[in-house]
Coordinates of N, CA and C in Angstrom, one line a residue:
I6 N 130.1 82.6 76.4 CA 129.1 83.6 76.9 C 129.7 84.5 77.9
V7 N 129.7 85.8 77.7 CA 130.2 86.7 78.7 C 129.1 87.1 79.7
K8 N 129.4 86.8 80.9 CA 128.4 87.1 82.0 C 128.7 88.5 82.6
S9 N 127.7 89.2 82.8 CA 127.9 90.6 83.4 C 127.2 90.6 84.8
R10 N 127.7 91.5 85.6 CA 127.1 91.7 86.9 C 126.9 93.2 87.1
V11 N 125.8 93.6 87.6 CA 125.5 95.0 87.9 C 125.7 95.3 89.4
I12 N 126.4 96.4 89.6 CA 126.6 96.9 91.0 C 125.9 98.2 91.2
Y13 N 125.1 98.2 92.2 CA 124.3 99.4 92.6 C 124.9 100.0 93.9
F14 N 125.1 101.3 93.9 CA 125.5 102.0 95.0 C 124.3 102.7 95.7
S15 N 124.3 102.7 97.1 CA 123.3 103.4 97.8 C 121.9 102.9 97.5
S16 N 121.7 101.6 97.6 CA 120.4 101.0 97.3 C 119.5 101.1 98.5
K17 N 118.2 101.3 98.3 CA 117.2 101.4 99.4 C 116.9 100.0 99.9
P18 N 116.5 99.8 101.1 CA 116.1 98.5 101.7 C 115.1 97.8 100.9
T19 N 114.1 98.5 100.4 CA 113.1 97.9 99.5 C 113.6 97.3 98.3
D20 N 114.7 97.9 97.7 CA 115.3 97.4 96.5 C 116.1 96.1 96.9
L21 N 116.7 96.0 98.0 CA 117.4 94.8 98.5 C 116.4 93.6 98.6
I22 N 115.2 93.9 99.2 CA 114.2 92.9 99.4 C 113.6 92.4 98.1
S23 N 113.3 93.3 97.2 CA 112.6 92.9 96.0 C 113.6 92.2 95.0
N24 N 114.9 92.4 95.2 CA 115.9 91.8 94.3 C 116.7 90.7 94.9
W25 N 116.2 90.1 96.0 CA 117.0 89.2 96.8 C 117.4 87.9 96.0
R26 N 116.5 87.5 95.0 CA 116.8 86.3 94.2 C 118.0 86.6 93.3
L27 N 118.0 87.8 92.7 CA 119.2 88.1 91.8 C 120.4 88.3 92.6
I28 N 120.3 88.8 93.8 CA 121.5 89.0 94.7 C 122.1 87.6 95.1
L29 N 121.2 86.7 95.4 CA 121.7 85.3 95.8 C 122.3 84.6 94.6
K30 N 121.8 84.9 93.4 CA 122.4 84.3 92.2 C 123.7 84.9 91.8
G31 N 124.0 86.0 92.4 CA 125.2 86.7 92.1 C 125.2 87.6 90.8
E32 N 123.9 87.8 90.3 CA 123.7 88.6 89.1 C 123.8 90.1 89.3
I33 N 123.5 90.5 90.5 CA 123.6 91.9 90.9 C 124.2 92.0 92.3
V34 N 124.8 93.1 92.6 CA 125.4 93.4 93.9 C 124.8 94.8 94.3
M35 N 124.2 94.9 95.5 CA 123.6 96.1 95.9 C 124.2 96.5 97.3
F36 N 124.6 97.8 97.4 CA 125.2 98.3 98.6 C 124.2 99.3 99.2
P37 N 123.7 99.1 100.4 CA 122.9 100.1 101.0 C 123.6 101.4 101.2
S38 N 124.9 101.3 101.4 CA 125.8 102.5 101.6 C 127.2 102.1 101.3
T39 N 128.0 103.1 100.9 CA 129.4 102.8 100.7 C 130.3 103.6 101.7
V40 N 129.7 104.0 102.8 CA 130.4 104.8 103.8 C 131.6 104.0 104.4
S41 N 132.7 104.7 104.4 CA 134.0 104.2 104.9 C 134.5 105.1 106.0
F42 N 135.5 104.6 106.7 CA 136.0 105.4 107.8 C 137.1 106.3 107.2
L43 N 137.3 107.5 107.8 CA 138.3 108.4 107.5 C 139.4 108.4 108.6
S44 N 140.6 108.5 108.2 CA 141.7 108.6 109.2 C 141.8 110.0 109.7
K45 N 142.5 110.2 110.8 CA 142.7 111.5 111.4 C 143.3 112.5 110.5
D46 N 144.2 112.0 109.7 CA 144.9 112.9 108.7 C 143.9 113.4 107.6
E47 N 143.1 112.4 107.2 CA 142.0 112.7 106.2 C 141.0 113.7 106.7
K48 N 140.6 113.5 107.9 CA 139.6 114.5 108.5 C 140.2 115.9 108.7
L49 N 141.5 115.9 109.1 CA 142.2 117.2 109.2 C 142.3 117.9 107.9
T50 N 142.7 117.1 106.8 CA 142.8 117.7 105.5 C 141.5 118.3 105.0
I51 N 140.4 117.5 105.2 CA 139.1 118.0 104.8 C 138.7 119.3 105.5
K52 N 138.9 119.3 106.8 CA 138.6 120.5 107.6 C 139.4 121.7 107.1
N53 N 140.7 121.5 106.9 CA 141.5 122.6 106.4 C 141.0 123.1 105.0
K54 N 140.6 122.2 104.1 CA 140.1 122.6 102.8 C 138.8 123.4 102.9
I55 N 137.9 123.0 103.8 CA 136.7 123.7 104.0 C 137.0 125.1 104.6
K56 N 137.9 125.2 105.5 CA 138.3 126.5 106.1 C 138.9 127.4 105.1
N57 N 139.8 126.9 104.3 CA 140.4 127.7 103.2 C 139.4 128.1 102.2
M58 N 138.5 127.2 101.8 CA 137.5 127.6 100.8 C 136.6 128.7 101.3
T59 N 136.2 128.6 102.5 CA 135.3 129.6 103.1 C 136.0 130.9 103.2
S60 N 137.2 130.9 103.7 CA 138.0 132.2 103.8 C 138.3 132.8 102.4
M61 N 138.6 132.0 101.5 CA 138.9 132.5 100.1 C 137.7 133.1 99.5
S62 N 136.6 132.4 99.6 CA 135.3 132.8 99.0 C 134.8 134.1 99.7
S63 N 135.0 134.2 101.0 CA 134.6 135.4 101.7 C 135.4 136.7 101.2
K64 N 136.6 136.5 100.9 CA 137.5 137.6 100.5 C 137.3 138.0 99.1
I65 N 137.1 137.0 98.2 CA 137.0 137.2 96.8 C 135.6 137.8 96.4
C66 N 134.5 137.3 97.0 CA 133.2 137.7 96.6 C 132.8 139.1 97.2
H67 N 132.3 140.0 96.4 CA 131.9 141.3 96.9 C 130.5 141.2 97.6
D68 N 130.3 142.1 98.5 CA 129.0 142.1 99.2 C 127.8 142.2 98.3
K69 N 127.9 143.0 97.2 CA 126.8 143.1 96.3 C 126.3 141.8 95.7
E70 N 127.3 140.9 95.5 CA 126.9 139.6 94.9 C 126.0 138.8 95.8
F71 N 125.9 139.1 97.1 CA 125.0 138.4 98.0 C 123.7 139.1 98.3
E72 N 123.4 140.2 97.5 CA 122.2 140.9 97.8 C 121.0 140.4 97.0
F73 N 119.9 140.2 97.7 CA 118.7 139.7 97.1 C 117.5 140.5 97.7
C74 N 116.8 141.3 96.8 CA 115.7 142.1 97.3 C 116.2 143.1 98.4
S75 N 117.3 143.7 98.1 CA 117.9 144.7 99.0 C 118.3 144.1 100.4
I76 N 118.4 142.8 100.5 CA 118.9 142.1 101.7 C 120.2 141.4 101.4
N77 N 121.2 141.7 102.2 CA 122.5 141.1 102.1 C 122.6 139.8 102.8
L78 N 122.8 138.7 102.1 CA 122.8 137.3 102.7 C 124.2 136.8 103.0
K79 N 125.2 137.6 102.8 CA 126.6 137.1 103.0 C 126.9 136.6 104.4
K80 N 126.4 137.3 105.4 CA 126.7 136.9 106.8 C 126.0 135.6 107.1
I81 N 124.8 135.4 106.6 CA 124.0 134.2 106.8 C 124.7 133.0 106.1
I82 N 125.2 133.2 104.9 CA 125.8 132.1 104.1 C 127.1 131.7 104.8
F83 N 127.9 132.7 105.2 CA 129.3 132.3 105.7 C 129.3 132.0 107.2
K84 N 128.3 132.5 107.9 CA 128.3 132.2 109.3 C 127.4 131.0 109.7
R85 N 126.4 130.7 108.9 CA 125.4 129.7 109.2 C 125.4 128.5 108.2
L86 N 125.2 128.9 106.9 CA 125.0 127.9 105.9 C 126.3 127.0 105.6
I87 N 127.4 127.6 105.4 CA 128.6 126.9 105.1 C 129.1 126.0 106.2
P88 N 129.1 126.5 107.5 CA 129.5 125.6 108.6 C 128.5 124.4 108.8
S89 N 127.2 124.6 108.4 CA 126.2 123.5 108.6 C 126.5 122.4 107.5
M90 N 127.2 122.8 106.5 CA 127.5 121.8 105.4 C 128.6 120.9 105.7
E91 N 129.4 121.2 106.8 CA 130.6 120.4 107.0 C 130.3 119.0 107.2
G92 N 129.2 118.6 108.0 CA 128.9 117.2 108.2 C 128.6 116.5 106.9
D93 N 127.8 117.2 106.0 CA 127.5 116.6 104.7 C 128.8 116.4 103.8
I94 N 129.7 117.3 103.9 CA 131.0 117.1 103.1 C 131.8 115.9 103.6
F95 N 131.8 115.8 105.0 CA 132.5 114.6 105.5 C 131.8 113.3 105.1
L96 N 130.5 113.3 105.1 CA 129.8 112.1 104.7 C 130.0 111.8 103.2
L97 N 130.1 112.8 102.4 CA 130.3 112.6 101.0 C 131.7 112.0 100.8
Y98 N 132.7 112.5 101.5 CA 134.1 112.0 101.4 C 134.1 110.5 101.8
R99 N 133.4 110.2 102.9 CA 133.3 108.8 103.3 C 132.7 107.9 102.3
N100 N 131.6 108.4 101.7 CA 131.0 107.6 100.6 C 131.9 107.4 99.4
I101 N 132.6 108.4 99.0 CA 133.5 108.4 97.9 C 134.6 107.4 98.2
K102 N 135.2 107.5 99.4 CA 136.3 106.6 99.7 C 135.8 105.1 99.6
G103 N 134.7 104.8 100.2 CA 134.1 103.4 100.1 C 133.9 103.0 98.7
M104 N 133.3 103.9 97.9 CA 133.0 103.6 96.5 C 134.2 103.4 95.7
E105 N 135.3 104.1 96.0 CA 136.5 103.9 95.2 C 137.2 102.5 95.6
K106 N 137.0 102.1 96.8 CA 137.5 100.7 97.2 C 136.8 99.7 96.4
I107 N 135.4 99.8 96.2 CA 134.6 98.9 95.5 C 135.0 98.9 94.0
I108 N 135.2 100.1 93.4 CA 135.6 100.2 92.0 C 137.0 99.6 91.8
G109 N 137.9 99.8 92.8 CA 139.2 99.3 92.6 C 139.3 97.7 92.7
S110 N 138.3 97.1 93.4 CA 138.3 95.7 93.5 C 137.5 95.0 92.4
A111 N 136.8 95.8 91.5 CA 135.9 95.3 90.5 C 136.6 94.7 89.3
G112 N 137.9 95.0 89.2 CA 138.6 94.6 88.0 C 138.6 95.6 86.9
R113 N 139.1 95.2 85.7 CA 139.2 96.1 84.6 C 138.0 96.1 83.7
S114 N 137.3 95.0 83.5 CA 136.2 94.9 82.6 C 134.9 95.4 83.2
V115 N 134.9 96.7 83.5 CA 133.8 97.4 84.1 C 133.5 98.7 83.3
C116 N 132.3 99.2 83.5 CA 131.9 100.5 83.0 C 130.9 101.1 84.1
A117 N 130.8 102.4 84.0 CA 130.0 103.1 85.0 C 128.9 103.9 84.3
I118 N 127.6 103.8 84.8 CA 126.5 104.5 84.2 C 125.7 105.2 85.3
S119 N 125.4 106.4 85.1 CA 124.6 107.2 86.1 C 123.5 108.0 85.4
Q120 N 122.4 108.2 86.2 CA 121.3 109.0 85.7 C 121.4 110.5 86.0
H121 N 122.4 110.9 86.8 CA 122.6 112.3 87.1 C 124.1 112.4 87.7
A122 N 124.5 113.6 88.0 CA 125.8 113.8 88.5 C 125.8 114.6 89.9
L123 N 124.8 114.3 90.7 CA 124.7 114.9 92.0 C 125.4 114.1 93.0
Y124 N 126.0 114.8 94.0 CA 126.6 114.1 95.2 C 127.5 113.0 94.8
Q125 N 127.2 111.8 95.3 CA 128.1 110.6 95.1 C 128.1 110.2 93.6
S126 N 127.0 110.4 92.9 CA 127.0 110.1 91.4 C 128.0 110.9 90.6
G127 N 128.1 112.2 91.0 CA 129.1 113.1 90.3 C 130.5 112.6 90.6
A128 N 130.7 112.1 91.8 CA 132.1 111.6 92.1 C 132.4 110.3 91.3
L129 N 131.3 109.5 91.0 CA 131.5 108.3 90.2 C 132.1 108.6 88.8
G130 N 131.7 109.7 88.2 CA 132.3 110.1 86.9 C 133.8 110.5 87.1
E131 N 134.1 111.2 88.1 CA 135.5 111.6 88.4 C 136.4 110.4 88.7
L132 N 135.8 109.4 89.5 CA 136.6 108.2 89.8 C 136.8 107.4 88.6
S133 N 135.8 107.3 87.7 CA 135.9 106.5 86.5 C 137.0 107.1 85.6
N134 N 137.1 108.4 85.5 CA 138.2 109.0 84.8 C 139.6 108.7 85.5
K135 N 139.6 108.7 86.8 CA 140.9 108.5 87.5 C 141.3 107.0 87.3
H136 N 140.4 106.1 87.3 CA 140.8 104.7 87.1 C 140.6 104.2 85.6
M137 N 140.4 105.2 84.7 CA 140.3 104.9 83.3 C 139.2 103.8 83.0
I138 N 138.1 104.1 83.6 CA 136.9 103.2 83.4 C 135.9 104.0 82.5
P139 N 135.5 103.4 81.4 CA 134.5 104.0 80.5 C 133.2 104.4 81.4
S140 N 132.7 105.6 81.2 CA 131.5 106.0 81.9 C 130.6 106.8 81.1
L141 N 129.3 106.6 81.4 CA 128.2 107.2 80.6 C 127.2 107.9 81.5
L142 N 126.8 109.1 81.2 CA 125.8 109.8 81.9 C 124.5 109.8 81.1
I143 N 123.5 109.2 81.6 CA 122.2 109.2 80.9 C 121.2 110.0 81.8
T144 N 121.0 111.2 81.5 CA 120.1 112.0 82.2 C 118.8 112.2 81.4
H145 N 117.8 112.9 82.0 CA 116.5 113.1 81.2 C 116.8 113.9 80.0
G146 N 115.9 113.9 79.0 CA 116.1 114.6 77.8 C 115.6 116.0 77.7
S147 N 115.1 116.6 78.8 CA 114.4 117.9 78.7 C 115.3 119.1 79.0
H148 N 116.5 119.0 78.5 CA 117.4 120.2 78.6 C 117.2 121.1 77.4
V149 N 116.8 122.3 77.8 CA 116.3 123.3 76.7 C 117.2 124.5 76.7
P150 N 117.7 124.9 75.6 CA 118.6 126.1 75.5 C 117.9 127.4 76.1
Q151 N 118.6 128.2 76.8 CA 118.1 129.4 77.4 C 118.7 130.6 76.7
Y152 N 117.9 131.7 76.5 CA 118.4 132.8 75.8 C 118.3 134.1 76.7
N153 N 117.6 134.0 77.9 CA 117.7 135.0 78.8 C 119.0 134.9 79.6
D154 N 119.7 136.0 79.8 CA 121.0 136.0 80.4 C 121.0 135.3 81.8
I155 N 120.1 135.7 82.6 CA 120.0 135.1 84.0 C 119.7 133.6 83.9
A156 N 118.7 133.2 83.1 CA 118.4 131.8 83.0 C 119.5 131.0 82.4
K157 N 120.2 131.6 81.5 CA 121.4 130.9 80.9 C 122.4 130.6 81.9
V158 N 122.7 131.5 82.8 CA 123.7 131.3 83.8 C 123.2 130.2 84.8
E159 N 122.0 130.4 85.2 CA 121.4 129.4 86.2 C 121.4 128.0 85.6
W160 N 120.9 127.8 84.4 CA 120.9 126.5 83.8 C 122.2 125.9 83.5
S161 N 123.2 126.8 83.2 CA 124.5 126.3 83.0 C 125.1 125.7 84.3
Y162 N 124.9 126.3 85.4 CA 125.3 125.8 86.7 C 124.5 124.5 87.0
H163 N 123.2 124.5 86.8 CA 122.4 123.4 87.1 C 122.8 122.2 86.2
A164 N 123.2 122.4 85.0 CA 123.6 121.3 84.1 C 124.8 120.6 84.6
K165 N 125.6 121.2 85.4 CA 126.8 120.5 85.9 C 126.5 119.4 86.9
T166 N 125.3 119.4 87.4 CA 124.9 118.3 88.3 C 124.0 117.3 87.6
I167 N 123.6 117.5 86.4 CA 122.7 116.5 85.7 C 123.1 116.2 84.3
F168 N 123.9 117.0 83.7 CA 124.1 116.9 82.2 C 125.5 117.1 81.7
N169 N 126.2 118.0 82.3 CA 127.5 118.4 81.8 C 128.5 118.2 82.9
S170 N 128.9 116.9 83.1 CA 129.8 116.6 84.2 C 131.0 115.7 83.7
Y171 N 131.7 115.2 84.7 CA 133.0 114.6 84.4 C 132.9 113.1 84.0
F172 N 131.8 112.7 83.3 CA 131.7 111.4 82.7 C 132.3 111.4 81.3
Q173 N 132.8 110.2 80.9 CA 133.5 110.2 79.6 C 132.5 110.5 78.5
F174 N 131.3 110.0 78.6 CA 130.3 110.2 77.5 C 129.0 110.7 78.2
V175 N 128.2 111.4 77.4 CA 126.9 111.8 77.8 C 125.9 111.5 76.7
A176 N 124.8 111.0 77.1 CA 123.7 110.6 76.1 C 122.9 111.9 75.7
I177 N 122.8 112.1 74.4 CA 122.1 113.2 73.9 C 120.8 112.7 73.4
Q178 N 119.6 112.9 74.1 CA 118.4 112.2 73.7 C 117.4 113.0 72.9
T179 N 117.6 114.3 72.8 CA 116.7 115.1 72.0 C 117.5 116.2 71.3
P180 N 116.9 116.7 70.2 CA 117.6 117.8 69.4 C 117.9 119.1 70.3
L181 N 116.9 119.4 71.2 CA 117.1 120.5 72.1 C 118.2 120.3 73.1
S182 N 118.4 119.0 73.6 CA 119.5 118.7 74.5 C 120.8 118.9 73.7
K183 N 120.8 118.5 72.5 CA 122.1 118.6 71.6 C 122.4 120.1 71.5
L184 N 121.4 121.0 71.2 CA 121.7 122.4 71.1 C 122.1 123.0 72.4
F185 N 121.5 122.6 73.5 CA 121.9 123.1 74.8 C 123.3 122.7 75.1
Y186 N 123.7 121.5 74.8 CA 125.1 121.1 75.1 C 126.1 121.8 74.2
E187 N 125.7 122.0 73.0 CA 126.6 122.7 72.1 C 126.8 124.2 72.5
N188 N 125.8 124.8 73.1 CA 125.9 126.2 73.5 C 126.7 126.4 74.8
E189 N 127.0 125.3 75.5 CA 127.8 125.5 76.8 C 129.2 125.9 76.4
K190 N 129.8 126.8 77.2 CA 131.1 127.3 76.9 C 132.2 126.2 77.2
E191 N 131.9 125.5 78.3 CA 132.8 124.4 78.7 C 132.0 123.1 78.8
T192 N 132.5 122.0 78.1 CA 131.9 120.7 78.2 C 133.0 119.7 78.6
Y193 N 132.6 118.6 79.2 CA 133.5 117.7 79.8 C 133.4 116.3 79.2
S194 N 132.3 116.0 78.6 CA 132.0 114.6 78.1 C 132.0 114.6 76.5
I195 N 132.1 113.4 76.0 CA 131.9 113.2 74.6 C 130.5 113.0 74.3
P196 N 129.7 113.8 73.6 CA 128.3 113.6 73.4 C 128.0 112.5 72.4
I197 N 127.0 111.6 72.8 CA 126.6 110.5 71.9 C 125.1 110.7 71.6
V198 N 124.8 111.0 70.4 CA 123.4 111.1 70.0 C 122.7 109.8 70.0
T199 N 121.9 109.5 71.1 CA 121.2 108.2 71.2 C 119.8 108.2 70.9
G200 N 119.2 109.4 70.9 CA 117.7 109.4 70.8 C 117.1 109.1 72.2
P201 N 115.8 109.0 72.3 CA 115.2 108.8 73.6 C 115.6 107.4 74.2
L202 N 116.0 107.4 75.5 CA 116.3 106.1 76.2 C 115.3 106.0 77.3
L203 N 114.9 104.7 77.5 CA 113.8 104.5 78.5 C 114.3 103.4 79.5
F204 N 114.1 103.8 80.8 CA 114.3 102.8 81.9 C 112.9 102.4 82.3
A205 N 112.5 101.1 82.1 CA 111.2 100.7 82.5 C 111.2 99.2 82.8
K206 N 110.1 98.8 83.5 CA 109.9 97.4 83.8 C 108.7 96.9 83.0
S207 N 108.9 95.7 82.5 CA 107.8 95.1 81.8 C 106.7 94.6 82.7
I208 N 105.5 94.8 82.5 CA 104.4 94.4 83.4 C 103.4 93.6 82.6
K209 N 103.1 92.4 83.1 CA 102.1 91.6 82.4 C 100.7 92.0 82.8
R210 N 99.9 92.2 81.9 CA 98.5 92.6 82.1 C 97.5 91.5 81.7
D211 N 96.5 91.3 82.5 CA 95.5 90.3 82.2 C 94.6 90.7 81.0

């Protein structure tokens, strides 16, 4: 009999309390956080990357690209928004570093599954590719093809955080999702037509 163990990243305190029996049995492992420490060199490297990215974006992007309702937002974005993101970027790197340590110590017989590709979960797909671990993205099935030019661009960017990311496989749950994925100019995963998938708990009713 092959025994499996499920590892959860960034679990809420309530999840730890409600699953304490399974945790004590060793059937599941739950991490409230994967935050790890960064060395001085790592911090300096990240700071330089943020600085270079901001400088490059400011030079490449034309002023008109930042106009909305005749208001130019470029100064607000580069002077206020991007600097305020620095703390979040450092925290993301710290979470990724800790998660990679856990993945590295998990052994070879592992796979990764995520319900989206936001933030740390998106990094999970990239780390899985780096360590040659099979990975599957199971997002919701309501991805609908867009035919308006603006909507098409917006949903294409949006899809990169929930549907079209760096996981080895992606679950295609509806015909519309399949059409949406096929219409994307660049795709990164192998699509698997699964039909509807459901995450649920069985509840006994009197």
